[in-house]
CSV table of C-alpha atoms in Angstrom, one decimal:
chain,number,residue,atom,x,y,z
B,1,MET,CA,12.5,-31.2,65.9
B,2,SER,CA,10.6,-27.3,68.1
B,3,GLU,CA,10.0,-30.2,70.7
B,4,LEU,CA,11.3,-33.1,72.7
B,5,ARG,CA,8.4,-35.6,73.9
B,6,LYS,CA,10.5,-39.2,73.7
B,7,ILE,CA,14.1,-39.8,75.2
B,8,LEU,CA,15.8,-43.2,73.7
B,9,LEU,CA,18.7,-44.3,76.0
B,10,PRO,CA,19.9,-47.9,74.7
B,11,LEU,CA,21.7,-49.1,78.0
B,12,ASN,CA,24.4,-52.6,78.6
B,13,GLY,CA,26.3,-51.9,80.8
B,14,THR,CA,29.1,-50.4,79.6
B,15,PRO,CA,31.2,-47.9,81.2
B,16,ASN,CA,30.7,-44.5,80.0
B,17,GLY,CA,26.8,-45.8,80.5
B,18,GLU,CA,26.2,-43.8,84.0
B,19,ALA,CA,27.1,-40.4,82.7
B,20,ALA,CA,24.6,-41.0,79.9
B,21,LEU,CA,21.6,-42.2,81.4
B,22,ALA,CA,23.2,-38.4,83.9
B,23,THR,CA,23.1,-37.3,80.2
B,24,ALA,CA,19.6,-38.3,79.3
B,25,LEU,CA,17.8,-37.8,82.9
B,26,ILE,CA,19.0,-33.7,82.6
B,27,LEU,CA,17.3,-33.7,78.7
B,28,ALA,CA,14.4,-35.5,80.2
B,29,ARG,CA,13.8,-32.5,82.9
B,30,ARG,CA,15.1,-29.9,81.1
B,31,PHE,CA,12.2,-30.5,78.4
B,32,GLY,CA,9.8,-32.6,80.4
B,33,ALA,CA,10.0,-35.3,78.3
B,34,HIS,CA,9.8,-39.4,78.8
B,35,LEU,CA,13.4,-41.2,79.5
B,36,ALA,CA,12.8,-44.7,77.5
B,37,ALA,CA,15.8,-46.5,78.5
B,38,LEU,CA,16.2,-49.7,76.7
B,39,HIS,CA,18.0,-53.0,77.2
B,40,VAL,CA,19.3,-55.8,74.7
B,41,ARG,CA,20.3,-59.0,75.2
B,42,SER,CA,22.2,-61.7,73.1
B,43,ASP,CA,20.4,-63.9,72.0
B,44,SER,CA,22.8,-67.3,73.6
B,45,ARG,CA,21.4,-69.1,70.3
B,46,GLU,CA,23.4,-66.9,68.8
B,47,VAL,CA,26.5,-68.6,69.8
B,48,ALA,CA,25.7,-71.6,68.2
B,49,PRO,CA,27.5,-71.0,65.5
B,50,LEU,CA,30.4,-68.5,66.8
B,51,ALA,CA,31.6,-72.1,68.3
B,52,GLY,CA,32.5,-73.2,64.6
B,53,GLU,CA,33.1,-77.1,65.1
B,54,GLY,CA,34.8,-79.4,66.3
B,55,LEU,CA,32.3,-78.6,69.2
B,56,SER,CA,30.3,-81.2,71.4
B,57,GLY,CA,26.8,-80.0,71.4
B,58,ALA,CA,27.5,-80.1,75.4
B,59,MET,CA,30.0,-78.3,74.8
B,60,VAL,CA,27.6,-75.4,73.2
B,61,GLU,CA,25.1,-75.9,75.7
B,62,GLU,CA,27.1,-75.0,78.2
B,63,MET,CA,29.1,-71.7,76.4
B,64,MET,CA,24.9,-70.3,75.6
B,65,THR,CA,24.3,-71.4,80.0
B,66,ALA,CA,27.6,-69.6,80.4
B,67,ALA,CA,26.4,-66.6,77.9
B,68,ASP,CA,22.3,-66.9,79.2
B,69,ARG,CA,23.6,-65.7,83.0
B,70,GLU,CA,26.1,-63.4,82.1
B,71,GLN,CA,23.4,-60.9,80.3
B,72,ALA,CA,21.6,-61.5,83.0
B,73,ARG,CA,24.2,-60.8,85.3
B,74,ARG,CA,24.6,-57.7,83.0
B,75,SER,CA,20.6,-56.8,83.2
B,76,LEU,CA,20.6,-56.6,87.0
B,77,ALA,CA,23.2,-54.3,87.1
B,78,VAL,CA,21.8,-52.2,84.3
B,79,ARG,CA,18.7,-51.9,85.9
B,80,GLU,CA,20.6,-50.9,88.9
B,81,VAL,CA,21.9,-47.9,87.5
B,82,PHE,CA,18.7,-47.2,86.4
B,83,ASP,CA,16.8,-47.1,89.4
B,84,ARG,CA,19.5,-45.4,91.9
B,85,LEU,CA,20.0,-42.5,89.0
B,86,VAL,CA,16.5,-42.0,88.0
B,87,GLY,CA,15.4,-41.8,91.2
B,88,ALA,CA,17.8,-39.8,92.7
B,89,ALA,CA,16.8,-37.6,89.9
B,90,GLY,CA,12.3,-38.4,90.9
B,91,LEU,CA,11.3,-39.2,88.0
B,92,GLU,CA,8.6,-41.2,88.4
B,93,VAL,CA,9.3,-44.3,86.3
B,94,ARG,CA,6.7,-45.9,84.3
B,95,GLY,CA,5.3,-48.9,81.9
B,96,GLY,CA,5.4,-46.7,79.8
B,97,PRO,CA,5.1,-43.0,78.1
B,98,PRO,CA,2.5,-41.7,79.4
B,99,ASP,CA,-0.7,-40.3,77.7
B,100,PRO,CA,0.0,-37.0,76.9
B,101,ASP,CA,-3.5,-33.8,77.8
B,102,PRO,CA,-6.0,-33.9,75.8
B,103,ARG,CA,-6.2,-30.5,76.7
B,104,THR,CA,-2.7,-29.5,76.4
B,105,HIS,CA,-1.1,-31.7,75.2
B,106,ASP,CA,1.4,-31.9,77.2
B,107,LEU,CA,3.1,-34.3,79.8
B,108,ALA,CA,2.3,-34.8,83.1
B,109,GLY,CA,6.3,-33.8,83.6
B,110,PRO,CA,9.7,-35.7,83.1
B,111,THR,CA,8.6,-39.6,83.6
B,112,ALA,CA,10.8,-43.2,82.5
B,113,SER,CA,10.4,-46.4,82.2
B,114,PHE,CA,12.8,-49.4,81.4
B,115,ARG,CA,12.4,-51.8,78.8
B,116,SER,CA,14.4,-55.3,78.5
B,117,ILE,CA,14.7,-57.1,75.2
B,118,THR,CA,17.0,-60.0,73.5
B,119,GLY,CA,17.5,-59.4,70.3
B,120,ARG,CA,20.6,-57.4,68.1
B,121,GLU,CA,21.4,-54.4,69.4
B,122,HIS,CA,22.3,-52.2,66.4
B,123,GLU,CA,19.0,-52.7,64.8
B,124,LEU,CA,16.5,-52.6,67.8
B,125,VAL,CA,18.0,-49.5,69.0
B,126,ALA,CA,17.8,-47.6,65.2
B,127,TYR,CA,13.8,-49.2,64.9
B,128,ALA,CA,13.4,-47.9,68.4
B,129,ALA,CA,14.9,-44.8,67.3
B,130,ARG,CA,13.2,-44.3,64.6
B,131,LEU,CA,9.9,-43.2,67.1
B,132,SER,CA,12.5,-41.6,69.0
B,133,ASP,CA,12.9,-37.6,69.1
B,134,LEU,CA,16.4,-38.7,70.0
B,135,THR,CA,18.9,-41.3,70.9
B,136,VAL,CA,21.2,-40.5,73.5
B,137,VAL,CA,24.4,-43.3,73.6
B,138,PRO,CA,27.4,-43.4,75.8
B,139,HIS,CA,30.9,-42.3,74.8
B,140,ALA,CA,32.4,-45.5,72.8
B,141,ASP,CA,36.1,-45.4,73.3
B,142,SER,CA,38.0,-46.5,70.7
B,143,GLY,CA,38.3,-50.9,70.7
B,144,GLU,CA,37.1,-51.0,74.4
B,145,GLU,CA,32.6,-50.9,73.6
B,146,VAL,CA,31.7,-52.1,70.1
B,147,SER,CA,28.3,-51.8,71.3
B,148,SER,CA,27.9,-48.5,71.6
B,149,SER,CA,29.8,-47.7,68.8
B,150,GLU,CA,27.2,-49.7,66.6
B,151,ALA,CA,24.6,-48.2,68.3
B,152,LEU,CA,25.6,-44.8,67.6
B,153,HIS,CA,26.2,-45.9,63.5
B,154,ALA,CA,23.1,-47.4,63.8
B,155,VAL,CA,20.7,-44.7,65.1
B,156,LEU,CA,22.6,-41.9,62.4
B,157,PHE,CA,22.4,-44.8,59.5
B,158,ASP,CA,19.3,-45.9,59.4
B,159,SER,CA,17.2,-44.3,61.5
B,160,GLY,CA,16.5,-40.7,60.8
B,161,ARG,CA,16.9,-39.3,64.6
B,162,PRO,CA,19.2,-37.1,65.1
B,163,VAL,CA,21.9,-39.1,68.0
B,164,VAL,CA,23.6,-37.0,70.8
B,165,ILE,CA,26.5,-38.1,72.3
B,166,ALA,CA,27.2,-38.1,76.1
B,167,PRO,CA,30.1,-37.0,77.8
B,168,LYS,CA,32.6,-39.8,79.4
B,169,LEU,CA,31.8,-38.4,83.3
B,170,SER,CA,28.3,-37.5,83.6
B,171,PRO,CA,27.6,-32.8,83.4
B,172,GLN,CA,26.2,-30.4,85.5
B,173,GLN,CA,24.1,-28.9,82.1
B,174,VAL,CA,23.8,-29.4,78.4
B,175,GLY,CA,23.2,-27.3,76.0
B,176,ARG,CA,23.2,-23.9,78.3
B,177,ARG,CA,26.7,-22.8,75.5
B,178,LEU,CA,25.4,-24.0,72.3
B,179,CYS,CA,28.2,-24.3,69.6
B,180,ILE,CA,27.3,-25.1,66.1
B,181,ALA,CA,29.5,-27.2,63.5
B,182,TRP,CA,28.0,-25.5,59.9
B,183,ASN,CA,29.8,-26.3,56.8
B,184,GLY,CA,27.4,-25.2,54.6
B,185,THR,CA,26.4,-29.7,53.4
B,186,GLY,CA,22.3,-31.3,54.6
B,187,GLU,CA,23.7,-32.9,57.2
B,188,SER,CA,24.8,-29.6,59.4
B,189,ALA,CA,21.9,-28.6,57.9
B,190,SER,CA,19.6,-31.7,60.0
B,191,ALA,CA,21.7,-31.0,63.1
B,192,VAL,CA,20.8,-27.0,63.9
B,193,LEU,CA,17.2,-28.2,62.8
B,194,SER,CA,17.6,-30.4,65.5
B,195,ILE,CA,19.5,-28.3,68.3
B,196,LEU,CA,16.9,-25.2,67.9
B,197,PRO,CA,15.3,-26.5,71.4
B,198,TRP,CA,18.3,-26.2,73.2
B,199,ALA,CA,19.2,-22.7,70.8
B,200,LYS,CA,16.3,-21.2,71.9
B,201,GLN,CA,16.5,-21.8,75.7
B,202,ALA,CA,20.4,-21.4,75.8
B,203,GLU,CA,22.6,-18.3,77.4
B,204,ALA,CA,24.6,-17.8,74.6
B,205,VAL,CA,25.2,-19.8,71.0
B,206,GLN,CA,28.4,-19.6,68.4
B,207,VAL,CA,28.0,-20.6,65.1
B,208,LEU,CA,31.6,-22.1,64.6
B,209,HIS,CA,32.6,-21.8,60.8
B,210,SER,CA,36.5,-22.1,59.3
B,211,GLU,CA,37.6,-22.0,55.3
B,212,ASP,CA,38.9,-26.4,55.9
B,213,TYR,CA,35.3,-27.1,57.6
B,214,GLN,CA,33.4,-25.6,55.0
B,215,ARG,CA,31.5,-27.4,52.4
B,216,ARG,CA,29.4,-26.5,49.3
B,217,GLY,CA,26.3,-24.8,50.4
B,218,PRO,CA,25.0,-21.2,52.7
B,219,ASP,CA,28.2,-19.9,54.3
B,220,ALA,CA,27.6,-19.0,58.2
B,221,ALA,CA,26.0,-16.2,57.7
B,222,ALA,CA,23.2,-16.6,55.5
B,223,LEU,CA,22.5,-20.1,59.2
B,224,LEU,CA,23.0,-16.4,62.0
B,225,ASP,CA,20.0,-14.9,59.4
B,226,TYR,CA,18.1,-18.6,59.2
B,227,LEU,CA,18.9,-18.9,63.3
B,228,ALA,CA,17.4,-14.9,64.4
B,229,LEU,CA,14.2,-15.9,62.8
B,230,HIS,CA,14.1,-18.6,64.7
B,231,GLY,CA,14.4,-16.1,68.0
B,232,VAL,CA,18.3,-17.2,68.2
B,233,ARG,CA,21.1,-14.4,68.7
B,234,ALA,CA,23.4,-16.2,67.9
B,235,THR,CA,27.4,-15.6,67.5
B,236,LEU,CA,29.6,-16.0,64.1
B,237,GLN,CA,33.8,-17.2,65.5
B,238,SER,CA,35.7,-18.8,63.1
B,239,PHE,CA,38.1,-21.5,63.5
B,240,ARG,CA,41.4,-23.4,62.1
B,241,ALA,CA,42.6,-26.6,61.5
B,242,ILE,CA,45.7,-28.0,64.4
B,243,ASP,CA,48.4,-29.2,63.0
B,244,LYS,CA,45.4,-30.4,59.9
B,245,GLU,CA,43.5,-31.7,62.1
B,246,VAL,CA,40.1,-30.0,61.2
B,247,GLY,CA,38.5,-31.8,64.3
B,248,ALA,CA,41.0,-30.6,67.3
B,249,GLY,CA,40.1,-27.3,66.5
B,250,LEU,CA,36.7,-27.2,66.6
B,251,LEU,CA,37.3,-28.6,70.0
B,252,ALA,CA,39.1,-26.0,70.5
B,253,ALA,CA,37.2,-22.9,69.2
B,254,CYS,CA,34.0,-24.3,71.7
B,255,THR,CA,36.8,-25.2,74.7
B,256,LYS,CA,37.4,-21.5,74.3
B,257,PHE,CA,33.6,-20.9,74.1
B,258,GLY,CA,32.7,-22.8,77.4
B,259,ALA,CA,30.2,-24.9,75.3
B,260,ASP,CA,28.7,-27.9,77.3
B,261,MET,CA,27.6,-28.8,74.4
B,262,VAL,CA,27.8,-28.8,70.0
B,263,SER,CA,26.3,-29.8,67.3
B,264,MET,CA,27.6,-31.1,63.9
B,265,GLY,CA,26.0,-33.0,60.9
B,266,ALA,CA,27.8,-36.5,60.8
B,267,TYR,CA,29.9,-37.7,57.7
B,268,SER,CA,29.5,-35.5,54.9
B,269,HIS,CA,31.8,-38.3,53.7
B,270,SER,CA,31.3,-41.6,53.7
B,271,ARG,CA,31.1,-42.7,56.9
B,272,LEU,CA,34.0,-45.8,55.3
B,273,ARG,CA,36.8,-42.7,53.9
B,274,GLN,CA,36.3,-41.1,57.6
B,275,LEU,CA,37.5,-44.5,59.3
B,276,ILE,CA,39.6,-44.8,56.7
B,277,LEU,CA,41.4,-41.8,56.7
B,278,GLY,CA,40.4,-39.5,59.5
B,279,GLY,CA,37.5,-37.1,59.6
B,280,VAL,CA,36.1,-35.0,61.7
B,281,THR,CA,33.0,-36.9,62.8
B,282,ARG,CA,35.9,-39.9,63.8
B,283,HIS,CA,38.2,-36.9,65.8
B,284,VAL,CA,34.9,-35.5,67.7
B,285,LEU,CA,33.8,-39.0,68.3
B,286,GLU,CA,36.5,-40.3,70.3
B,287,ASN,CA,38.2,-36.5,71.6
B,288,ALA,CA,35.4,-34.9,72.2
B,289,GLN,CA,35.0,-33.8,76.9
B,290,LEU,CA,31.3,-32.2,76.0
B,291,THR,CA,28.0,-33.5,75.4
B,292,VAL,CA,28.0,-33.9,71.7
B,293,LEU,CA,24.8,-34.1,68.5
B,294,MET,CA,25.4,-35.0,65.5
B,295,ALA,CA,22.9,-36.0,62.4
B,296,ARG,CA,22.5,-36.8,59.0
């Protein structure tokens, strides 16, 4: 990915959504990109099959009405946060992505749009992500924000595009001091391609590698040569697992470097295996305090 033109941001009213919006705004302003916020409302008609037997039609109707009211309340709250932060950032709000200048093919500065649709969030977010350069999702607190986690995995597994997981707190900067986690896999190679726009602008870039993390494939020294061909000068740093947690060692190395962003491949093993046994991806998703770019 050589440039960023369109950033997708699913917003569903979760507690970490404001930090995700702040992160996406930083990226849109930095790259002059269009920020497309997408709010997916649940379909109240899906409440009926979940209601079970033994309920009267009036009771099911009442449940659907209550679900509609809750969705309307959440939609208003999401739009209020969007208007407030986008207004403070000074972005022009449009009905959709702007047309690029036909002479330069550049966009007219960073812009934003907001769209609200009804359906299944994980499906619609994945569809929208396929025609976006990247998707920014809120940090999903374990066991609390199921829909955010579903959106994250939908993008990773069903869009073919990278995903940025925002930190829980709004960051001051993103990608100025950048770490690239490398283990030689195809997933980490996809992450490297996706992170190049940041790496070319970063103040400092460090490649992180570990014997505990490396798989069959090119080693970290070969990655340095590849980055140099793209004009990116990076240093090399090894790390070790902490208490047998490779992810903990990776995040500790990021902290030591003072990184505000890390890129990595996601789920080199199957997602099911990582969910059962743990794994680097799961540890980083649950514990990272910085912006994370993942790709498959």
